[in-house]
């Protein structure tokens, strides 16, 4: 039996959702300031409008839903989902007003893609958009990588009761770096900002060496870092990172997006001196194995095609694309349609497999996650050992993920449920693409890319795609980023309002 939420329950959800939306509005100060700095007056007005809309919605919700009731567990996940929906709708206002989108749905698509660190986009004429508009794209993806709830916990929340952990975990994060969730959120930002300084400097120097003038080099260094570390896939140019035609630039990108795909707990362990975590962590071991498998599949397919006759471009293209897919970054160094017309089915299947699995939990990456692949593998091997051992034997398994852990049946059950949910979503979104008239492999490639929050495309994702498929992709990006639970909690909340007792 489901209990209908009380008025006070709705007020709690509305009040804290309003607080998070205020934080989203505060982020618009960055593109607004950029627009003013470059004298982009129309763009500045667009962001001022968006900022006012966020502040009006945020403060309005807080005033309307003023409550002193404590935030509890049943509220946390609903607040996360509601906040993401409102943040997407309001964050699309400057995009739509800019005139670079064919419809408000297209603008919502790009905001959801940015916040979920997916990287697919419907923005038109990317190479000529104002700096302020580009800045908003990268602020979205960088903030989305850390999590808009993490931002709120860092600056806007203090002691909000037992529901605070569900605010944190609702964005697909479960590991705590420190015992206190708010301290964990702030530590995530310390790690991210440390990488921001180092990564932006390195990419800026590389851009200067490529001949860009200083201001442009700094902007590209900052933006590409944000797209890489957030495993978001947005790039300042329509040709993505292929536009730079630089091996050094690509190597820097790989270092940054692999770092961004690591669990923040691993970052913190290394920062505090526990470098052995890089060697012992079962998730990183799983990533190394699956990376090798999918790289081999892709390499075999490319070798058969005869597309690359020299070793350097062969290895360079293969590793970059597979790593980009496996970390769910979405950076590319080939034309999107080349995947279909030149690379062919086997390399595309290799990259699809990498995108499905994704990288680490509690990181900026999407996908099923390496920890779940490792747990399923260990559970399978444990069952084999049990089948081959005497009935009186007690067979247990351990694994190391930040700390030594016992493989428990309830952990395996939860992992299997989420994995099945992901695979089911991949199948549904592929069928949706086929129903829209696209070949099954292309529908599967872009569909998996959306659902795993990757951003690689074989050319299917475009403003001309059917509106219903855009909606399916938006829902898939949202479900994949939330890892289902927070979204299902929102649907359950709505159902309980209608049918609860």
CSV table of C-alpha atoms in Angstrom, one decimal:
chain,number,residue,atom,x,y,z
A,1,UNK,CA,0.0,0.0,0.0
A,2,UNK,CA,1.3,3.4,-1.0
A,3,UNK,CA,0.5,6.4,1.2
A,4,UNK,CA,-0.5,9.7,-0.4
A,5,UNK,CA,2.0,12.5,0.3
A,6,UNK,CA,0.8,15.2,2.6
A,7,UNK,CA,0.8,18.9,1.9
A,8,UNK,CA,4.0,19.2,4.1
A,9,UNK,CA,5.7,16.5,2.0
A,10,UNK,CA,5.0,18.5,-1.1
A,11,UNK,CA,6.3,21.6,0.6
A,12,UNK,CA,9.6,19.9,1.5
A,13,UNK,CA,10.0,18.8,-2.1
A,14,UNK,CA,9.2,22.3,-3.5
A,15,UNK,CA,11.3,24.2,-0.9
A,16,UNK,CA,14.5,22.2,-1.6
A,17,UNK,CA,13.9,22.1,-5.3
A,18,UNK,CA,13.7,25.8,-5.3
A,19,UNK,CA,17.0,26.1,-3.5
A,20,UNK,CA,18.7,23.9,-6.1
A,21,UNK,CA,17.2,26.0,-9.0
A,22,UNK,CA,18.6,29.1,-7.4
A,23,UNK,CA,22.0,27.4,-7.7
A,24,UNK,CA,21.4,26.6,-11.3
A,25,UNK,CA,20.5,30.3,-11.9
A,26,UNK,CA,23.8,31.3,-10.2
A,27,UNK,CA,25.6,29.3,-12.8
A,28,UNK,CA,24.2,31.5,-15.5
A,29,UNK,CA,26.3,34.4,-14.1
A,30,UNK,CA,29.3,32.8,-15.8
A,31,UNK,CA,27.9,32.9,-19.4
A,32,UNK,CA,26.3,36.3,-18.7
A,33,UNK,CA,29.7,37.7,-17.6
A,34,UNK,CA,31.3,36.2,-20.6
A,35,UNK,CA,28.8,37.8,-22.9
A,36,UNK,CA,29.3,41.2,-21.3
A,37,UNK,CA,33.1,40.8,-21.5
A,38,UNK,CA,32.9,40.2,-25.3
A,39,UNK,CA,30.2,42.8,-25.8
A,40,UNK,CA,27.7,40.2,-26.9
A,41,UNK,CA,24.7,42.3,-25.8
A,42,UNK,CA,21.9,40.2,-27.3
A,43,UNK,CA,23.4,37.1,-25.7
A,44,UNK,CA,23.7,38.9,-22.4
A,45,UNK,CA,20.0,39.8,-22.5
A,46,UNK,CA,19.2,36.2,-23.2
A,47,UNK,CA,21.1,35.0,-20.1
A,48,UNK,CA,19.8,37.8,-18.0
A,49,UNK,CA,16.3,36.6,-18.9
A,50,UNK,CA,17.2,33.0,-18.0
A,51,UNK,CA,18.8,34.0,-14.8
A,52,UNK,CA,15.7,36.0,-13.7
A,53,UNK,CA,13.5,33.0,-14.6
A,54,UNK,CA,15.6,30.7,-12.4
A,55,UNK,CA,15.6,33.1,-9.5
A,56,UNK,CA,11.9,33.8,-9.8
A,57,UNK,CA,11.2,30.0,-9.9
A,58,UNK,CA,13.6,29.2,-7.1
A,59,UNK,CA,12.7,32.0,-4.7
A,60,UNK,CA,9.0,31.5,-5.6
A,61,UNK,CA,9.1,27.8,-4.7
A,62,UNK,CA,10.8,28.6,-1.5
A,63,UNK,CA,8.3,31.3,-0.5
A,64,UNK,CA,5.3,29.1,-1.6
A,65,UNK,CA,6.6,26.0,0.0
A,66,UNK,CA,8.1,27.5,3.2
A,67,UNK,CA,8.3,24.7,5.7
A,68,UNK,CA,10.3,23.7,8.8
A,69,UNK,CA,9.8,20.0,8.3
A,70,UNK,CA,13.0,18.0,8.1
A,71,UNK,CA,14.1,16.6,4.8
A,72,UNK,CA,13.7,12.8,5.0
A,73,UNK,CA,14.6,9.9,2.8
A,74,UNK,CA,11.3,9.7,1.0
A,75,UNK,CA,11.8,13.3,-0.2
A,76,UNK,CA,15.5,13.1,-1.4
A,77,UNK,CA,15.1,11.2,-4.6
A,78,UNK,CA,12.0,13.1,-5.7
A,79,UNK,CA,13.8,16.4,-5.1
A,80,UNK,CA,16.7,15.2,-7.3
A,81,UNK,CA,14.4,14.2,-10.3
A,82,UNK,CA,12.2,17.3,-10.0
A,83,UNK,CA,15.3,19.6,-9.8
A,84,UNK,CA,16.8,18.1,-13.0
A,85,UNK,CA,13.5,18.5,-14.9
A,86,UNK,CA,13.2,22.2,-13.8
A,87,UNK,CA,16.9,22.9,-14.4
A,88,UNK,CA,16.6,21.5,-17.9
A,89,UNK,CA,13.4,23.5,-18.8
A,90,UNK,CA,14.8,26.8,-17.3
A,91,UNK,CA,18.3,26.2,-18.6
A,92,UNK,CA,17.0,26.0,-22.1
A,93,UNK,CA,15.6,29.6,-22.1
A,94,UNK,CA,18.9,31.3,-23.2
A,95,UNK,CA,19.5,28.6,-25.8
A,96,UNK,CA,16.1,29.0,-27.3
A,97,UNK,CA,16.3,32.8,-27.3
A,98,UNK,CA,19.6,32.7,-29.0
A,99,UNK,CA,18.1,31.7,-32.3
A,100,UNK,CA,20.5,28.8,-32.8
A,101,UNK,CA,17.9,26.1,-32.2
A,102,UNK,CA,15.0,25.0,-34.4
A,103,UNK,CA,12.6,24.6,-31.5
A,104,UNK,CA,12.4,24.7,-27.7
A,105,UNK,CA,12.6,20.9,-27.7
A,106,UNK,CA,16.0,21.1,-29.4
A,107,UNK,CA,17.1,23.5,-26.7
A,108,UNK,CA,15.9,21.2,-24.0
A,109,UNK,CA,17.7,18.3,-25.8
A,110,UNK,CA,21.0,20.2,-25.6
A,111,UNK,CA,20.6,21.2,-21.9
A,112,UNK,CA,19.8,17.7,-20.9
A,113,UNK,CA,22.7,16.4,-23.0
A,114,UNK,CA,25.0,18.9,-21.2
A,115,UNK,CA,23.8,18.3,-17.7
A,116,UNK,CA,24.0,14.5,-18.2
A,117,UNK,CA,27.4,14.8,-19.7
A,118,UNK,CA,26.2,13.2,-22.9
A,119,UNK,CA,27.5,15.5,-25.6
A,120,UNK,CA,25.0,14.9,-28.4
A,121,UNK,CA,23.7,18.2,-29.7
A,122,UNK,CA,21.2,19.8,-32.0
A,123,UNK,CA,22.7,23.3,-31.9
A,124,UNK,CA,23.0,24.8,-35.4
A,125,UNK,CA,26.0,26.6,-36.8
A,126,UNK,CA,28.2,25.7,-33.8
A,127,UNK,CA,31.3,27.2,-35.4
A,128,UNK,CA,29.9,30.7,-35.2
A,129,UNK,CA,28.0,30.8,-31.9
A,130,UNK,CA,28.7,33.7,-29.4
A,131,UNK,CA,31.3,33.0,-26.7
A,132,UNK,CA,28.6,33.4,-24.0
A,133,UNK,CA,26.5,30.7,-25.5
A,134,UNK,CA,29.5,28.4,-25.8
A,135,UNK,CA,30.4,29.1,-22.2
A,136,UNK,CA,26.9,28.0,-21.1
A,137,UNK,CA,27.3,24.7,-22.9
A,138,UNK,CA,30.5,23.9,-21.0
A,139,UNK,CA,29.3,25.2,-17.7
A,140,UNK,CA,26.3,22.8,-18.1
A,141,UNK,CA,28.5,19.8,-18.8
A,142,UNK,CA,31.1,20.6,-16.2
A,143,UNK,CA,28.5,21.3,-13.5
A,144,UNK,CA,26.5,18.2,-14.6
A,145,UNK,CA,29.6,16.0,-14.4
A,146,UNK,CA,30.0,16.9,-10.7
A,147,UNK,CA,26.3,17.0,-10.3
A,148,UNK,CA,23.9,20.0,-9.7
A,149,UNK,CA,23.0,18.4,-6.4
A,150,UNK,CA,26.7,18.3,-5.5
A,151,UNK,CA,26.9,22.0,-6.3
A,152,UNK,CA,23.9,22.6,-4.0
A,153,UNK,CA,25.3,20.5,-1.2
A,154,UNK,CA,28.6,22.4,-1.5
A,155,UNK,CA,27.2,25.9,-1.1
A,156,UNK,CA,23.5,25.9,-0.3
A,157,UNK,CA,22.8,23.1,2.2
A,158,UNK,CA,23.5,22.7,5.9
A,159,UNK,CA,22.2,19.9,8.1
A,160,UNK,CA,19.1,18.8,6.2
A,161,UNK,CA,18.5,15.5,7.9
A,162,UNK,CA,18.4,11.9,6.7
A,163,UNK,CA,17.4,12.7,3.2
A,164,UNK,CA,20.7,14.4,2.4
A,165,UNK,CA,22.4,11.1,1.4
A,166,UNK,CA,19.5,10.4,-1.1
A,167,UNK,CA,20.1,13.8,-2.6
A,168,UNK,CA,23.7,12.8,-3.2
A,169,UNK,CA,23.1,9.3,-4.4
A,170,UNK,CA,20.2,10.2,-6.6
A,171,UNK,CA,22.6,11.6,-9.2
A,172,UNK,CA,24.2,8.1,-9.5
A,173,UNK,CA,26.8,8.6,-6.8
A,174,UNK,CA,27.1,6.2,-3.9
A,175,UNK,CA,30.7,6.3,-2.6
A,176,UNK,CA,31.5,8.8,0.1
A,177,UNK,CA,35.0,10.2,0.2
A,178,UNK,CA,34.5,11.4,3.7
A,179,UNK,CA,31.9,10.3,6.4
A,180,UNK,CA,29.9,13.5,5.9
A,181,UNK,CA,28.1,13.9,2.6
A,182,UNK,CA,28.4,17.7,2.5
A,183,UNK,CA,32.2,17.3,3.1
A,184,UNK,CA,32.3,14.7,0.3
A,185,UNK,CA,30.5,17.1,-2.1
A,186,UNK,CA,33.0,19.9,-1.3
A,187,UNK,CA,36.0,17.5,-1.7
A,188,UNK,CA,34.7,16.5,-5.1
A,189,UNK,CA,34.9,20.2,-6.1
A,190,UNK,CA,38.4,20.5,-4.6
A,191,UNK,CA,39.5,17.6,-6.8
A,192,UNK,CA,37.7,19.0,-9.9
A,193,UNK,CA,39.0,22.5,-9.5
A,194,UNK,CA,42.6,21.3,-9.0
A,195,UNK,CA,42.3,19.4,-12.3
A,196,UNK,CA,40.7,22.4,-13.9
A,197,UNK,CA,43.7,24.6,-13.2
A,198,UNK,CA,46.2,22.1,-14.4
A,199,UNK,CA,44.3,20.8,-17.4
A,200,UNK,CA,43.3,24.2,-18.7
A,201,UNK,CA,46.9,25.4,-18.5
A,202,UNK,CA,48.2,22.4,-20.4
A,203,UNK,CA,45.5,22.6,-23.1
A,204,UNK,CA,46.0,26.4,-23.4
A,205,UNK,CA,49.7,26.0,-24.0
A,206,UNK,CA,49.0,23.4,-26.6
A,207,UNK,CA,46.5,25.6,-28.4
A,208,UNK,CA,49.0,28.5,-28.4
A,209,UNK,CA,51.5,26.2,-29.9
A,210,UNK,CA,49.0,25.4,-32.7
A,211,UNK,CA,48.8,29.1,-33.5
A,212,UNK,CA,45.7,30.3,-31.7
A,213,UNK,CA,45.8,33.9,-30.3
A,214,UNK,CA,46.0,34.0,-26.5
A,215,UNK,CA,42.4,34.7,-25.6
A,216,UNK,CA,41.1,32.1,-28.0
A,217,UNK,CA,43.6,29.6,-26.8
A,218,UNK,CA,42.5,30.2,-23.2
A,219,UNK,CA,38.9,29.8,-24.1
A,220,UNK,CA,39.5,26.6,-26.0
A,221,UNK,CA,41.8,25.2,-23.3
A,222,UNK,CA,39.1,25.9,-20.7
A,223,UNK,CA,36.2,24.6,-22.7
A,224,UNK,CA,37.9,21.4,-24.0
A,225,UNK,CA,39.0,20.7,-20.4
A,226,UNK,CA,35.4,21.0,-19.2
A,227,UNK,CA,34.2,18.7,-21.9
A,228,UNK,CA,37.0,16.2,-21.3
A,229,UNK,CA,37.0,16.0,-17.5
A,230,UNK,CA,33.3,15.9,-17.3
A,231,UNK,CA,33.3,13.2,-19.9
A,232,UNK,CA,30.8,15.4,-21.5
A,233,UNK,CA,31.9,15.4,-25.2
A,234,UNK,CA,30.9,19.0,-26.0
A,235,UNK,CA,33.6,20.8,-28.1
A,236,UNK,CA,33.9,24.4,-29.3
A,237,UNK,CA,34.0,23.3,-33.0
A,238,UNK,CA,31.6,21.2,-35.0
A,239,UNK,CA,34.5,18.8,-36.0
A,240,UNK,CA,35.1,18.1,-32.3
A,241,UNK,CA,38.7,17.4,-31.3
A,242,UNK,CA,39.6,16.4,-34.9
A,243,UNK,CA,39.5,20.2,-35.5
A,244,UNK,CA,42.9,20.6,-33.8
A,245,UNK,CA,44.8,18.0,-35.9
A,246,UNK,CA,47.3,17.6,-33.1
A,247,UNK,CA,48.7,14.4,-31.5
A,248,UNK,CA,49.8,16.3,-28.4
A,249,UNK,CA,46.4,17.8,-28.0
A,250,UNK,CA,44.7,14.4,-28.3
A,251,UNK,CA,47.1,12.9,-25.7
A,252,UNK,CA,46.2,15.7,-23.3
A,253,UNK,CA,42.5,15.1,-23.9
A,254,UNK,CA,43.0,11.3,-23.2
A,255,UNK,CA,44.8,12.0,-19.9
A,256,UNK,CA,42.0,14.4,-18.8
A,257,UNK,CA,39.0,12.3,-19.8
A,258,UNK,CA,40.5,9.1,-18.4
A,259,UNK,CA,41.1,11.0,-15.1
A,260,UNK,CA,37.5,12.4,-15.2
A,261,UNK,CA,36.2,8.8,-15.7
A,262,UNK,CA,37.8,7.6,-12.4
A,263,UNK,CA,35.9,7.3,-9.2
A,264,UNK,CA,36.3,10.5,-7.1
A,265,UNK,CA,37.2,8.2,-4.2
A,266,UNK,CA,40.1,6.9,-6.2
A,267,UNK,CA,41.2,10.5,-6.9
A,268,UNK,CA,41.0,11.3,-3.2
A,269,UNK,CA,42.9,8.1,-2.2
A,270,UNK,CA,45.7,9.1,-4.6
A,271,UNK,CA,45.7,12.7,-3.4
A,272,UNK,CA,46.0,11.5,0.2
A,273,UNK,CA,48.9,9.1,-0.5
A,274,UNK,CA,47.2,5.8,-1.1
A,275,UNK,CA,48.5,5.3,-4.7
A,276,UNK,CA,48.2,1.5,-4.3
A,277,UNK,CA,44.4,2.1,-5.0
A,278,UNK,CA,45.2,2.5,-8.6
A,279,UNK,CA,46.6,-1.1,-8.7
A,280,UNK,CA,44.2,-2.8,-6.3
A,281,UNK,CA,40.8,-1.3,-7.3
A,282,UNK,CA,38.6,-3.9,-8.9
A,283,UNK,CA,36.8,-1.3,-11.0
A,284,UNK,CA,40.1,-0.2,-12.6
A,285,UNK,CA,41.1,-3.8,-13.2
A,286,UNK,CA,37.7,-4.4,-14.9
A,287,UNK,CA,38.2,-1.3,-17.0
A,288,UNK,CA,41.6,-2.5,-18.2
A,289,UNK,CA,40.2,-5.9,-19.2
A,290,UNK,CA,37.2,-4.6,-21.1
A,291,UNK,CA,39.2,-1.8,-22.7
A,292,UNK,CA,41.5,-4.5,-24.1
A,293,UNK,CA,38.6,-6.6,-25.4
A,294,UNK,CA,36.8,-3.8,-27.1
A,295,UNK,CA,40.0,-2.3,-28.5
A,296,UNK,CA,40.9,-5.7,-30.0
A,297,UNK,CA,37.4,-6.0,-31.6
A,298,UNK,CA,37.6,-2.5,-33.1
A,299,UNK,CA,41.2,-3.1,-34.3
A,300,UNK,CA,40.3,-6.3,-36.0
A,301,UNK,CA,37.4,-4.6,-37.8
A,302,UNK,CA,39.6,-1.7,-38.9
A,303,UNK,CA,42.4,-4.0,-40.0
A,304,UNK,CA,39.9,-5.9,-42.3
A,305,UNK,CA,38.7,-2.6,-43.8
A,306,UNK,CA,42.3,-1.7,-44.8
A,307,UNK,CA,41.4,2.0,-44.1
A,308,UNK,CA,44.7,2.8,-42.2
A,309,UNK,CA,47.9,1.4,-43.8
A,310,UNK,CA,50.3,3.0,-41.3
A,311,UNK,CA,50.6,1.9,-37.7
A,312,UNK,CA,50.5,5.3,-36.0
A,313,UNK,CA,47.1,6.5,-37.4
A,314,UNK,CA,45.7,3.0,-36.9
A,315,UNK,CA,46.6,2.9,-33.2
A,316,UNK,CA,45.9,6.6,-32.7
A,317,UNK,CA,42.3,6.4,-34.1
A,318,UNK,CA,41.5,3.1,-32.6
A,319,UNK,CA,42.6,3.9,-29.0
A,320,UNK,CA,41.2,7.4,-29.0
A,321,UNK,CA,37.7,6.4,-30.2
A,322,UNK,CA,37.5,3.3,-27.9
A,323,UNK,CA,38.7,5.2,-24.9
A,324,UNK,CA,36.4,8.0,-25.7
A,325,UNK,CA,33.5,5.5,-25.8
A,326,UNK,CA,34.6,3.5,-22.8
A,327,UNK,CA,35.0,6.6,-20.6
A,328,UNK,CA,31.6,7.9,-22.1
A,329,UNK,CA,33.4,11.1,-23.1
A,330,UNK,CA,32.2,11.3,-26.7
A,331,UNK,CA,35.2,13.2,-28.2
A,332,UNK,CA,35.9,12.2,-31.8
A,333,UNK,CA,38.8,12.5,-34.3
A,334,UNK,CA,36.9,11.2,-37.4
A,335,UNK,CA,33.8,12.4,-39.2
A,336,UNK,CA,30.6,11.0,-37.7
A,337,UNK,CA,29.5,9.3,-40.9
A,338,UNK,CA,32.9,7.7,-41.3
A,339,UNK,CA,31.9,5.2,-38.7
A,340,UNK,CA,29.2,3.9,-41.1
A,341,UNK,CA,30.9,4.5,-44.5
A,342,UNK,CA,34.5,3.6,-43.7
A,343,UNK,CA,34.8,1.9,-40.3
A,344,UNK,CA,32.0,-0.5,-40.7
A,345,UNK,CA,29.9,-2.8,-38.4
A,346,UNK,CA,32.6,-4.6,-36.4
A,347,UNK,CA,34.4,-1.5,-35.1
A,348,UNK,CA,31.0,0.1,-34.4
A,349,UNK,CA,30.0,-2.9,-32.4
A,350,UNK,CA,33.3,-2.7,-30.4
A,351,UNK,CA,32.6,1.0,-29.6
A,352,UNK,CA,28.9,0.2,-28.7
A,353,UNK,CA,30.2,-2.5,-26.2
A,354,UNK,CA,32.6,0.0,-24.7
A,355,UNK,CA,29.8,2.7,-24.4
A,356,UNK,CA,27.4,0.2,-22.8
A,357,UNK,CA,29.8,-0.6,-19.9
A,358,UNK,CA,31.2,2.9,-19.4
A,359,UNK,CA,33.7,3.8,-16.8
A,360,UNK,CA,33.7,4.2,-13.0
A,361,UNK,CA,31.0,4.7,-10.4
A,362,UNK,CA,30.9,8.0,-8.5
A,363,UNK,CA,32.6,9.7,-11.4
A,364,UNK,CA,31.5,12.0,-14.2
A,365,UNK,CA,31.0,9.0,-16.6
A,366,UNK,CA,27.9,7.1,-17.6
A,367,UNK,CA,27.1,3.6,-18.6
A,368,UNK,CA,26.6,0.4,-16.5
A,369,UNK,CA,29.9,1.1,-14.8
A,370,UNK,CA,33.0,-1.2,-14.3
A,371,UNK,CA,32.2,-2.0,-10.7
A,372,UNK,CA,29.0,-3.7,-11.8
A,373,UNK,CA,30.8,-5.7,-14.5
A,374,UNK,CA,33.3,-6.8,-11.9
A,375,UNK,CA,30.7,-7.8,-9.3
A,376,UNK,CA,28.7,-9.8,-11.9
A,377,UNK,CA,31.9,-11.5,-13.0
A,378,UNK,CA,33.0,-12.4,-9.4
A,379,UNK,CA,29.5,-13.6,-8.6
A,380,UNK,CA,29.5,-15.9,-11.6
A,381,UNK,CA,32.9,-17.3,-10.7
A,382,UNK,CA,31.7,-17.7,-7.1
A,383,UNK,CA,28.7,-19.8,-8.3
A,384,UNK,CA,31.0,-21.9,-10.4
A,385,UNK,CA,33.2,-22.6,-7.4
A,386,UNK,CA,30.2,-23.5,-5.3
A,387,UNK,CA,29.0,-25.9,-8.0
A,388,UNK,CA,32.4,-27.7,-8.0
A,389,UNK,CA,32.9,-27.7,-4.2
A,390,UNK,CA,31.5,-30.1,-1.6
A,391,UNK,CA,28.1,-29.1,-0.3
A,392,UNK,CA,29.5,-28.5,3.2
A,393,UNK,CA,32.0,-25.9,1.8
A,394,UNK,CA,31.4,-22.2,2.5
A,395,UNK,CA,32.5,-20.2,-0.6
A,396,UNK,CA,32.9,-16.5,-0.3
A,397,UNK,CA,34.4,-13.8,-2.5
A,398,UNK,CA,36.1,-10.5,-1.7
A,399,UNK,CA,36.9,-7.5,-3.8
A,400,UNK,CA,38.7,-4.2,-3.2
A,401,UNK,CA,36.9,-1.0,-4.1
A,402,UNK,CA,38.3,1.8,-2.0
A,403,UNK,CA,38.3,-0.8,0.9
A,404,UNK,CA,38.1,-4.5,1.1
A,405,UNK,CA,34.5,-5.7,0.8
A,406,UNK,CA,32.6,-9.0,1.0
A,407,UNK,CA,30.5,-10.0,-2.0
A,408,UNK,CA,27.0,-10.0,-0.6
A,409,UNK,CA,23.9,-11.5,-2.3
A,410,UNK,CA,21.9,-8.3,-1.9
A,411,UNK,CA,24.7,-6.3,-3.7
A,412,UNK,CA,24.7,-8.8,-6.6
A,413,UNK,CA,20.9,-8.6,-6.8
A,414,UNK,CA,21.0,-4.7,-6.9
A,415,UNK,CA,23.7,-4.7,-9.5
A,416,UNK,CA,21.9,-7.2,-11.7
A,417,UNK,CA,18.6,-5.1,-11.5
A,418,UNK,CA,20.4,-1.9,-12.7
A,419,UNK,CA,22.3,-3.8,-15.4
A,420,UNK,CA,19.1,-5.4,-16.7
A,421,UNK,CA,17.4,-1.9,-16.6
A,422,UNK,CA,20.2,-0.4,-18.7
A,423,UNK,CA,20.2,-3.3,-21.2
A,424,UNK,CA,16.4,-3.0,-21.5
A,425,UNK,CA,16.6,0.7,-22.1
A,426,UNK,CA,19.3,0.2,-24.8
A,427,UNK,CA,17.0,-2.3,-26.6
A,428,UNK,CA,14.0,0.0,-26.4
A,429,UNK,CA,15.8,3.1,-27.6
A,430,UNK,CA,17.3,1.1,-30.5
A,431,UNK,CA,13.8,-0.1,-31.5
A,432,UNK,CA,12.6,3.5,-31.3
A,433,UNK,CA,15.4,4.5,-33.8
A,434,UNK,CA,14.4,1.7,-36.2
A,435,UNK,CA,10.8,2.8,-36.0
A,436,UNK,CA,11.9,6.3,-37.0
A,437,UNK,CA,13.4,4.8,-40.2
A,438,UNK,CA,17.1,4.4,-39.3
A,439,UNK,CA,19.1,1.2,-39.9
A,440,UNK,CA,19.4,-1.0,-36.8
A,441,UNK,CA,23.2,-0.6,-36.3
A,442,UNK,CA,23.0,3.2,-36.6
A,443,UNK,CA,19.9,3.3,-34.3
A,444,UNK,CA,21.7,1.2,-31.8
A,445,UNK,CA,24.9,3.2,-31.9
A,446,UNK,CA,23.3,6.7,-31.3
A,447,UNK,CA,20.7,5.2,-29.0
A,448,UNK,CA,23.3,3.5,-26.7
A,449,UNK,CA,25.4,6.7,-26.9
A,450,UNK,CA,22.4,8.7,-25.5
A,451,UNK,CA,21.4,6.2,-22.8
A,452,UNK,CA,25.0,5.7,-21.6
A,453,UNK,CA,25.6,9.5,-21.6
A,454,UNK,CA,28.5,9.2,-24.1
A,455,UNK,CA,27.9,11.5,-27.1
A,456,UNK,CA,29.6,9.7,-30.0
A,457,UNK,CA,27.3,9.8,-33.0
A,458,UNK,CA,27.4,8.0,-36.4
A,459,UNK,CA,25.4,10.9,-37.9
A,460,UNK,CA,21.9,10.0,-36.8
A,461,UNK,CA,21.5,12.7,-34.2
A,462,UNK,CA,20.6,15.9,-36.0
A,463,UNK,CA,18.0,18.7,-35.9
A,464,UNK,CA,16.1,16.8,-38.7
A,465,UNK,CA,15.5,13.7,-36.6
A,466,UNK,CA,11.8,13.1,-35.6
A,467,UNK,CA,10.6,14.9,-32.5
A,468,UNK,CA,9.4,11.7,-30.9
A,469,UNK,CA,13.0,10.3,-31.1
A,470,UNK,CA,14.4,13.5,-29.6
A,471,UNK,CA,12.0,13.0,-26.6
A,472,UNK,CA,13.1,9.4,-26.3
A,473,UNK,CA,16.7,10.4,-26.3
A,474,UNK,CA,16.1,13.1,-23.7
A,475,UNK,CA,14.3,10.5,-21.4
A,476,UNK,CA,17.1,8.0,-22.0
A,477,UNK,CA,19.8,10.6,-21.1
A,478,UNK,CA,17.9,11.5,-17.9
A,479,UNK,CA,17.3,7.8,-16.9
A,480,UNK,CA,20.9,6.9,-17.6
A,481,UNK,CA,22.4,9.8,-15.6
A,482,UNK,CA,20.0,9.2,-12.7
A,483,UNK,CA,20.6,5.4,-12.9
A,484,UNK,CA,16.8,4.9,-12.8
A,485,UNK,CA,16.1,5.1,-9.1
A,486,UNK,CA,15.5,8.8,-8.7
A,487,UNK,CA,13.3,8.9,-11.9
A,488,UNK,CA,11.3,5.9,-10.7
A,489,UNK,CA,10.9,7.5,-7.3
A,490,UNK,CA,9.4,10.6,-9.0
A,491,UNK,CA,7.0,8.4,-11.0
A,492,UNK,CA,6.1,6.6,-7.8
A,493,UNK,CA,5.5,9.9,-6.0
A,494,UNK,CA,3.1,11.0,-8.8
A,495,UNK,CA,1.3,7.6,-8.7
A,496,UNK,CA,0.9,7.8,-4.9
A,497,UNK,CA,-0.6,11.3,-5.3
A,498,UNK,CA,-3.2,9.8,-7.7
A,499,UNK,CA,-3.8,6.3,-6.2
A,500,UNK,CA,-2.3,6.5,-2.7
A,501,UNK,CA,-4.2,6.1,0.6
